[in-house]
Short mmCIF file of C-alpha atoms (C1' of nucleotides) in Angstrom, two decimals:
data_model
loop_
_atom_site.label_atom_id
_atom_site.label_comp_id
_atom_site.label_asym_id
_atom_site.label_seq_id
_atom_site.Cartn_x
_atom_site.Cartn_y
_atom_site.Cartn_z
CA UNK M 391 -7.05 23.78 -17.29
CA UNK M 392 -8.07 19.04 -16.68
CA UNK M 393 -5.44 18.55 -19.38
CA UNK M 394 -2.63 19.71 -17.44
CA UNK M 395 -3.72 18.55 -14.03
CA UNK M 396 -3.97 15.38 -16.26
CA UNK M 397 -0.48 15.68 -17.44
CA UNK M 398 1.11 16.78 -13.82
CA UNK M 399 -0.58 13.62 -12.19
CA UNK M 400 1.18 11.41 -15.15
CA UNK M 401 4.25 12.90 -14.51
CA UNK M 402 3.83 12.16 -11.05
CA UNK M 403 2.86 8.46 -10.86
CA UNK M 404 5.31 7.86 -13.50
CA UNK M 405 8.29 9.45 -11.75
CA UNK M 406 7.56 7.91 -8.49
CA UNK M 407 7.20 4.56 -10.39
CA UNK M 408 10.64 5.21 -11.78
CA UNK M 409 12.04 5.94 -8.78
CA UNK M 410 10.68 4.34 -5.72
CA UNK M 411 13.10 1.84 -4.07
CA UNK M 412 12.86 -1.47 -5.18
CA UNK M 413 12.93 -4.20 -3.02
CA UNK M 414 9.92 -3.21 -0.11
CA UNK M 415 9.62 -5.88 2.62
CA UNK M 416 5.77 -6.71 3.74
CA UNK M 417 3.81 -4.47 5.13
CA UNK M 418 0.27 -3.74 5.01
CA UNK M 419 -1.65 -1.23 3.52
CA UNK M 420 -2.71 0.20 7.22
CA UNK M 421 0.28 -0.46 8.31
CA UNK M 422 1.41 2.43 6.20
CA UNK M 423 -0.95 5.02 6.77
CA UNK M 424 -0.43 4.71 10.05
CA UNK M 425 3.40 5.11 9.88
CA UNK M 426 2.73 8.21 7.59
CA UNK M 427 0.59 9.88 9.71
CA UNK M 428 2.87 9.23 12.89
CA UNK M 429 5.77 11.03 10.68
CA UNK M 430 4.15 13.80 9.57
CA UNK M 431 1.88 14.94 12.47
CA UNK M 432 3.02 15.44 15.90
CA UNK M 433 1.16 13.84 19.41
CA UNK M 434 -0.47 11.16 17.52
CA UNK M 435 -2.69 8.85 19.69
CA UNK M 436 -4.68 6.00 19.76
CA UNK M 437 -7.75 8.47 18.95
CA UNK M 438 -6.07 9.91 16.04
CA UNK M 439 -5.17 6.71 14.38
CA UNK M 440 -8.82 5.73 14.22
CA UNK M 441 -10.26 9.02 12.98
CA UNK M 442 -7.68 9.05 10.30
CA UNK M 443 -7.69 5.87 8.76
CA UNK M 444 -11.11 5.13 9.62
CA UNK M 445 -11.54 2.12 11.88
CA UNK M 446 -12.84 2.05 15.99
CA UNK M 447 -10.20 2.95 18.47
CA UNK M 448 -10.30 -0.76 19.58
CA UNK M 449 -9.18 -1.60 16.11
CA UNK M 450 -6.39 1.16 15.55
CA UNK M 451 -5.44 -0.41 18.71
CA UNK M 452 -4.79 -3.60 17.50
CA UNK M 453 -3.13 -2.37 14.63
CA UNK M 454 -0.55 0.23 17.03
CA UNK M 455 -0.17 -3.47 19.00
CA UNK M 456 1.55 -4.87 15.50
CA UNK M 457 3.44 -2.41 14.75
CA UNK M 458 4.65 -2.55 18.53
CA UNK M 459 5.53 -5.75 17.86
CA UNK M 460 7.81 -5.36 14.46
CA UNK M 461 9.66 -2.15 16.53
CA UNK M 462 8.39 0.06 14.29
CA UNK M 463 6.54 2.46 16.88
CA UNK M 464 7.02 2.75 20.48
CA UNK M 465 5.16 4.38 22.85
CA UNK M 466 5.11 7.36 24.78
CA UNK M 467 2.87 8.86 27.56
CA UNK M 468 1.61 12.44 27.36
CA UNK M 469 3.03 14.28 30.23
CA UNK M 470 0.17 16.54 30.71
CA UNK M 471 -2.22 14.02 30.52
CA UNK M 472 -1.20 10.60 31.74
CA UNK M 473 -3.76 8.55 29.87
CA UNK M 474 -3.01 9.87 26.47
CA UNK M 475 -0.56 8.14 24.41
CA UNK M 476 2.04 9.52 22.21
CA UNK M 477 3.60 7.21 19.49
CA UNK M 478 6.88 7.90 17.76
CA UNK M 479 8.81 5.83 14.99
CA UNK M 480 11.59 4.41 15.40
CA UNK M 481 14.35 4.14 13.25
CA UNK M 482 13.33 0.65 11.62
CA UNK M 483 9.60 2.18 11.60
CA UNK M 484 11.42 5.37 9.66
CA UNK M 485 13.29 3.51 7.13
CA UNK M 486 10.45 0.93 6.33
CA UNK M 487 8.26 4.02 5.97
CA UNK M 488 10.75 5.66 3.77
CA UNK M 489 10.88 3.01 1.26
CA UNK M 490 7.67 2.60 1.21
CA UNK M 491 6.76 6.59 0.47
CA UNK M 492 10.17 7.85 -0.49
CA UNK M 493 12.26 8.06 -3.78
CA UNK M 494 15.45 6.03 -3.93
CA UNK M 495 18.26 8.11 -2.85
CA UNK M 496 20.71 6.39 -5.12
CA UNK M 497 18.35 6.99 -7.77
CA UNK M 498 18.18 10.33 -7.11
CA UNK M 499 21.30 11.21 -6.58
CA UNK M 500 22.33 9.83 -10.49
CA UNK M 501 19.52 11.62 -11.68
CA UNK M 502 20.63 14.72 -10.15
CA UNK M 503 24.41 14.95 -9.98
CA UNK M 504 25.32 13.11 -12.89
CA UNK M 505 22.34 13.65 -15.01
CA UNK M 506 21.55 17.19 -14.63
CA UNK M 507 23.13 20.77 -14.38
CA UNK M 508 23.72 22.97 -11.73
CA UNK M 509 20.67 24.80 -13.33
CA UNK M 510 18.36 21.96 -14.50
CA UNK M 511 18.72 20.71 -10.67
CA UNK M 512 18.00 24.21 -8.91
CA UNK M 513 14.96 24.08 -11.44
CA UNK M 514 13.56 21.15 -9.47
CA UNK M 515 14.23 21.81 -5.87
CA UNK M 516 12.85 25.63 -6.35
CA UNK M 517 9.33 23.92 -8.49
CA UNK M 518 8.89 21.18 -5.89
CA UNK M 519 9.71 24.41 -2.75
CA UNK M 520 7.28 26.24 -4.43
CA UNK M 521 4.38 23.21 -4.81
CA UNK M 522 4.90 22.27 -1.59
CA UNK M 523 4.57 26.02 0.32
CA UNK M 524 1.18 26.11 -1.99
CA UNK M 525 0.19 22.60 -0.63
CA UNK M 526 1.05 23.19 2.81
CA UNK M 527 -2.71 25.35 3.50
CA UNK M 528 -5.02 23.98 0.61
CA UNK M 529 -8.44 23.46 1.87
CA UNK M 530 -9.21 20.41 2.95
CA UNK M 531 -12.53 19.35 1.91
CA UNK W 470 24.83 16.15 -2.34
CA UNK W 471 23.19 13.88 0.53
CA UNK W 472 21.49 16.80 2.02
CA UNK W 473 20.10 18.26 -1.22
CA UNK W 474 18.22 14.60 -2.32
CA UNK W 475 16.67 14.66 1.68
CA UNK W 476 15.37 17.86 0.97
CA UNK W 477 13.57 16.71 -2.45
CA UNK W 478 12.48 13.73 -0.42
CA UNK W 479 11.13 15.54 2.44
CA UNK W 480 9.16 18.01 -0.70
CA UNK W 481 7.61 14.57 -2.03
CA UNK W 482 6.16 13.15 0.83
CA UNK W 483 5.06 16.25 2.26
CA UNK W 484 3.36 17.14 -0.97
CA UNK W 485 1.69 14.03 -1.55
CA UNK W 486 -0.03 13.50 2.06
CA UNK W 487 -1.48 16.85 1.68
CA UNK W 488 -2.55 16.47 -2.00
CA UNK W 489 -3.48 13.08 -2.10
CA UNK W 490 -7.22 11.56 -1.79
CA UNK W 491 -8.79 11.41 1.34
CA UNK W 492 -11.11 9.05 1.05
CA UNK W 493 -9.67 5.99 0.13
CA UNK W 494 -11.31 2.30 -0.64
CA UNK W 495 -10.83 -0.90 1.41
CA UNK W 496 -7.59 -2.02 -0.83
CA UNK W 497 -4.72 -4.43 0.41
CA UNK W 498 -0.82 -3.10 -0.47
CA UNK W 499 -0.36 -6.35 -3.25
CA UNK W 500 -3.48 -4.99 -4.78
CA UNK W 501 -1.99 -1.21 -5.45
CA UNK W 502 1.18 -2.72 -6.87
CA UNK W 503 -0.74 -5.10 -8.83
CA UNK W 504 -2.67 -2.59 -10.58
CA UNK W 505 0.39 0.18 -10.92
CA UNK W 506 2.26 -2.47 -13.00
CA UNK W 507 -0.94 -3.39 -15.20
CA UNK W 508 -1.20 0.39 -15.77
CA UNK W 509 2.68 1.37 -16.49
CA UNK W 510 3.89 -1.64 -18.20
CA UNK W 511 2.54 -3.44 -21.22
CA UNK W 512 1.28 -7.17 -21.61
CA UNK W 513 1.74 -7.96 -18.26
CA UNK W 514 0.50 -11.43 -17.14
CA UNK W 515 0.41 -13.94 -13.84
CA UNK W 516 4.52 -14.39 -14.53
CA UNK W 517 5.15 -11.12 -14.97
CA UNK W 518 3.34 -10.45 -11.40
CA UNK W 519 4.68 -12.84 -9.63
CA UNK W 520 8.00 -11.44 -10.78
CA UNK W 521 7.27 -7.49 -9.78
CA UNK W 522 6.23 -8.67 -6.21
CA UNK W 523 8.19 -11.34 -5.33
CA UNK W 524 5.62 -14.22 -4.48
CA UNK W 525 5.40 -18.11 -6.75
CA UNK W 526 3.22 -17.53 -9.92
CA UNK W 527 0.66 -19.68 -7.34
CA UNK W 528 -0.25 -16.94 -5.45
CA UNK W 529 0.45 -14.09 -7.90
CA UNK W 530 -2.89 -16.44 -9.36
CA UNK W 531 -4.81 -15.91 -6.54
CA UNK W 532 -4.32 -12.15 -6.22
CA UNK W 533 -5.95 -11.82 -9.80
CA UNK W 534 -8.84 -13.62 -8.82
CA UNK W 535 -8.97 -11.17 -6.01
CA UNK W 536 -9.21 -8.44 -8.51
CA UNK W 537 -10.88 -10.13 -10.61
CA UNK W 538 -13.76 -10.68 -8.34
CA UNK W 539 -14.12 -6.89 -7.18
CA UNK W 540 -14.18 -6.33 -11.60
CA UNK W 541 -11.09 -3.86 -10.68
CA UNK W 542 -9.24 -5.98 -13.98
CA UNK W 543 -10.21 -7.93 -16.66
CA UNK W 544 -8.12 -10.51 -18.62
CA UNK W 545 -7.50 -11.02 -22.57
CA UNK W 546 -5.15 -13.98 -23.93
CA UNK W 547 -2.17 -13.33 -26.02
CA UNK W 548 -3.03 -13.78 -29.80
CA UNK W 549 0.78 -14.99 -30.46
CA UNK W 550 0.49 -17.19 -27.00
CA UNK W 551 -2.39 -18.43 -26.16
CA UNK W 552 -1.75 -19.68 -22.90
CA UNK W 553 -0.17 -15.86 -22.00
CA UNK W 554 -2.73 -14.03 -19.93
CA UNK W 555 -3.04 -10.33 -20.96
CA UNK W 556 -4.18 -8.70 -17.45
CA UNK W 557 -6.32 -4.91 -18.52
CA UNK W 558 -7.18 -2.48 -15.83
CA UNK W 559 -11.35 -2.10 -15.72
CA UNK W 560 -12.23 1.50 -14.95
CA UNK W 561 -13.22 1.21 -11.93
CA UNK W 562 -9.69 -0.61 -11.17
CA UNK W 563 -7.68 2.52 -12.82
CA UNK W 564 -10.16 4.41 -10.51
CA UNK W 565 -9.20 2.96 -7.44
CA UNK W 566 -5.26 3.37 -8.55
CA UNK W 567 -5.67 6.80 -9.11
CA UNK W 568 -6.62 7.39 -5.67
CA UNK W 569 -4.58 5.92 -4.17
CA UNK W 570 -1.68 7.14 -5.77
CA UNK W 571 -2.31 10.71 -7.76
CA UNK W 572 -2.57 13.70 -6.40
CA UNK W 573 -6.20 15.07 -6.02
CA UNK W 574 -7.87 16.78 -8.92
CA UNK W 575 -9.51 18.81 -7.27
CA UNK W 576 -6.90 20.18 -5.01
CA UNK W 577 -4.30 20.51 -7.50
CA UNK W 578 -6.98 22.47 -9.93
CA UNK W 579 -6.92 25.03 -6.46
CA UNK W 580 -2.87 25.25 -5.95
CA UNK W 581 -2.37 25.54 -10.33
CA UNK W 582 -5.08 27.75 -11.33
CA UNK W 583 -6.26 30.28 -8.68
CA UNK W 584 -3.42 29.96 -6.19
CA UNK W 585 -0.21 30.52 -8.74
CA UNK W 586 0.46 32.93 -11.62
CA UNK W 587 0.49 31.12 -15.30
CA UNK W 588 4.86 32.01 -14.68
CA UNK W 589 4.60 29.65 -11.73
CA UNK W 590 2.22 26.79 -13.06
CA UNK W 591 5.05 26.76 -16.27
CA UNK W 592 7.88 26.31 -13.69
CA UNK W 593 6.23 23.83 -11.80
CA UNK W 594 5.37 21.99 -15.10
CA UNK W 595 8.73 22.10 -16.92
CA UNK W 596 10.61 21.37 -13.88
CA UNK W 597 8.24 17.98 -13.66
CA UNK W 598 8.47 17.23 -16.95
CA UNK W 599 12.56 17.60 -16.91
CA UNK W 600 12.22 15.04 -13.54
CA UNK W 601 10.05 12.67 -15.36
CA UNK W 602 12.54 12.91 -18.30
CA UNK W 603 15.49 12.22 -16.79
CA UNK W 604 13.71 9.11 -14.72
CA UNK W 605 13.02 7.48 -17.36
CA UNK W 606 16.39 5.61 -17.80
CA UNK W 607 17.94 5.50 -14.78
CA UNK W 608 19.84 2.48 -14.24
CA UNK W 609 17.47 0.25 -12.01
CA UNK W 610 20.21 -1.87 -10.08
"C1'" DA J 583 3.51 -37.63 -33.21
"C1'" DA J 584 5.48 -38.29 -28.33
"C1'" DG J 585 7.59 -35.78 -24.83
"C1'" DA J 586 8.99 -31.82 -22.45
"C1'" DT J 587 8.14 -27.44 -21.46
"C1'" DT J 588 5.71 -22.95 -20.14
"C1'" DA J 589 1.96 -20.36 -18.66
"C1'" DT J 590 -1.74 -20.67 -15.80
"C1'" DA J 591 -5.52 -22.19 -12.43
"C1'" DT J 592 -6.96 -24.83 -8.63
"C1'" DC J 593 -7.18 -26.86 -3.91
"C1'" DT J 594 -5.24 -27.25 0.64
"C1'" DT J 595 -3.42 -25.68 4.42
"C1'" DA J 596 -1.20 -22.43 7.74
"C1'" DT J 597 -0.11 -17.80 9.22
"C1'" DA J 598 -1.36 -13.04 9.48
"C1'" DC J 599 -4.36 -9.11 8.96
"C1'" DT J 600 -8.87 -6.35 9.63
"C1'" DA J 601 -12.42 -5.56 11.87
"C1'" DC J 602 -16.23 -4.41 15.64
"C1'" DG J 603 -18.60 -5.34 20.12
"C1'" DA J 604 -18.17 -6.02 24.83
"C1'" DT J 605 -15.73 -5.29 28.72
"C1'" DA J 606 -12.29 -3.36 31.15
"C1'" DC J 607 -9.75 0.34 33.74
"C1'" DA J 608 -6.74 4.03 34.91
"C1'" DA J 609 -6.60 9.29 34.94
"C1'" DA J 610 -9.18 13.10 34.29
"C1'" DT J 611 -12.65 16.25 34.75
"C1'" DT J 612 -17.17 17.36 36.86
"C1'" DA S 1481 -18.37 10.54 44.18
"C1'" DA S 1482 -19.65 9.85 39.28
"C1'" DT S 1483 -19.15 10.66 34.80
"C1'" DT S 1484 -15.69 11.20 30.90
"C1'" DT S 1485 -12.30 9.87 28.64
"C1'" DG S 1486 -8.03 7.27 26.08
"C1'" DT S 1487 -6.70 3.15 25.88
"C1'" DA S 1488 -6.65 -2.26 26.33
"C1'" DT S 1489 -7.64 -6.86 25.97
"C1'" DC S 1490 -10.90 -11.12 24.78
"C1'" DG S 1491 -13.85 -13.31 21.47
"C1'" DT S 1492 -15.29 -14.15 17.16
"C1'" DA S 1493 -15.39 -13.89 12.17
"C1'" DG S 1494 -14.05 -12.52 7.73
"C1'" DT S 1495 -10.67 -11.77 4.53
"C1'" DA S 1496 -5.98 -11.38 2.75
"C1'" DT S 1497 -0.83 -13.71 1.74
"C1'" DA S 1498 1.87 -17.28 0.66
"C1'" DA S 1499 3.08 -21.71 -1.00
"C1'" DG S 1500 3.28 -26.44 -1.91
"C1'" DA S 1501 1.11 -30.05 -4.59
"C1'" DT S 1502 -1.60 -31.10 -8.41
"C1'" DA S 1503 -3.83 -30.29 -12.81
"C1'" DT S 1504 -4.44 -28.75 -17.79
"C1'" DA S 1505 -3.87 -26.80 -22.05
"C1'" DA S 1506 -0.94 -24.67 -25.42
"C1'" DT S 1507 3.66 -24.39 -27.21
"C1'" DC S 1508 8.22 -26.53 -28.49
"C1'" DT S 1509 11.56 -29.28 -29.29
"C1'" DT S 1510 13.21 -33.83 -31.24
#
DNA sequence: AAGATTATATCTTATACTACGATACAAATT
DNA sequence: AATTTGTATCGTAGTATAAGATATAATCTT
């Protein structure tokens, strides 16, 4: 059981190491984590950021200031509560995030459509969908 | 075709977002990249590091100095060429890297062994192995 | 063996990132 | 009107990032 988990992790990291984008612009660790949260959650404000990356609200505010300066994110305000900021990714921010967390589209295309049969491609998609389904509501300890 | 690639990337990033480790110690972006290279390649020295993360050799040397200070890596020297440093991950470094790139073992166990049938688990392993096989020798543009 | 090359290390300098306490302020709640 | 909430800014401080200049030891070249 531990063995199988270990194998899967090895496959996971190897695949990412091989298929990720090579060219990566300068961005900090905290920057990426923040962009990820904004992309994956909705209605994210300063407080949520501070919570997720475990820093004080003022530090979170500073991080957002830098990301704003780089045009990676932009702010809107909640219509319900005018104090509350709602952060969204700009197109640039979205691109930067993808180049740091997605698999390289060119490489994926080559693998899926040049090196695989329709059967094999279907297997991959099925397996990922299944894992995604089960991952959605795993308890978050 | 583009659509399928996009879907797969979406699944990939969602799965990672859900299943990664929550507790992450302080480490910089460059730090992680360097640990990854040391883990995935062999006989890595200062020059290779500089090359992969695209900085000058002196900057790479400084990075390694910091990682040494944190006991994430240790140095040996090549027996063939005594000038050449060979970097290896310490146990601590290996742990830190895993908490930043692997899927959370506890979550994986729960999903694979509590929420899946033997059939389903087999499907996942098969698909990942297939993708891994094909990813190994994709051209690195 | 002398000179050139290679691999790394160190020093200096400059800028950016990270983090937090203190303070401020406007919107919302009581 | 007073309090709470969500965010922003200022001051301060430590660390990270990066590269040029310089140094050193091992290896290769001639």
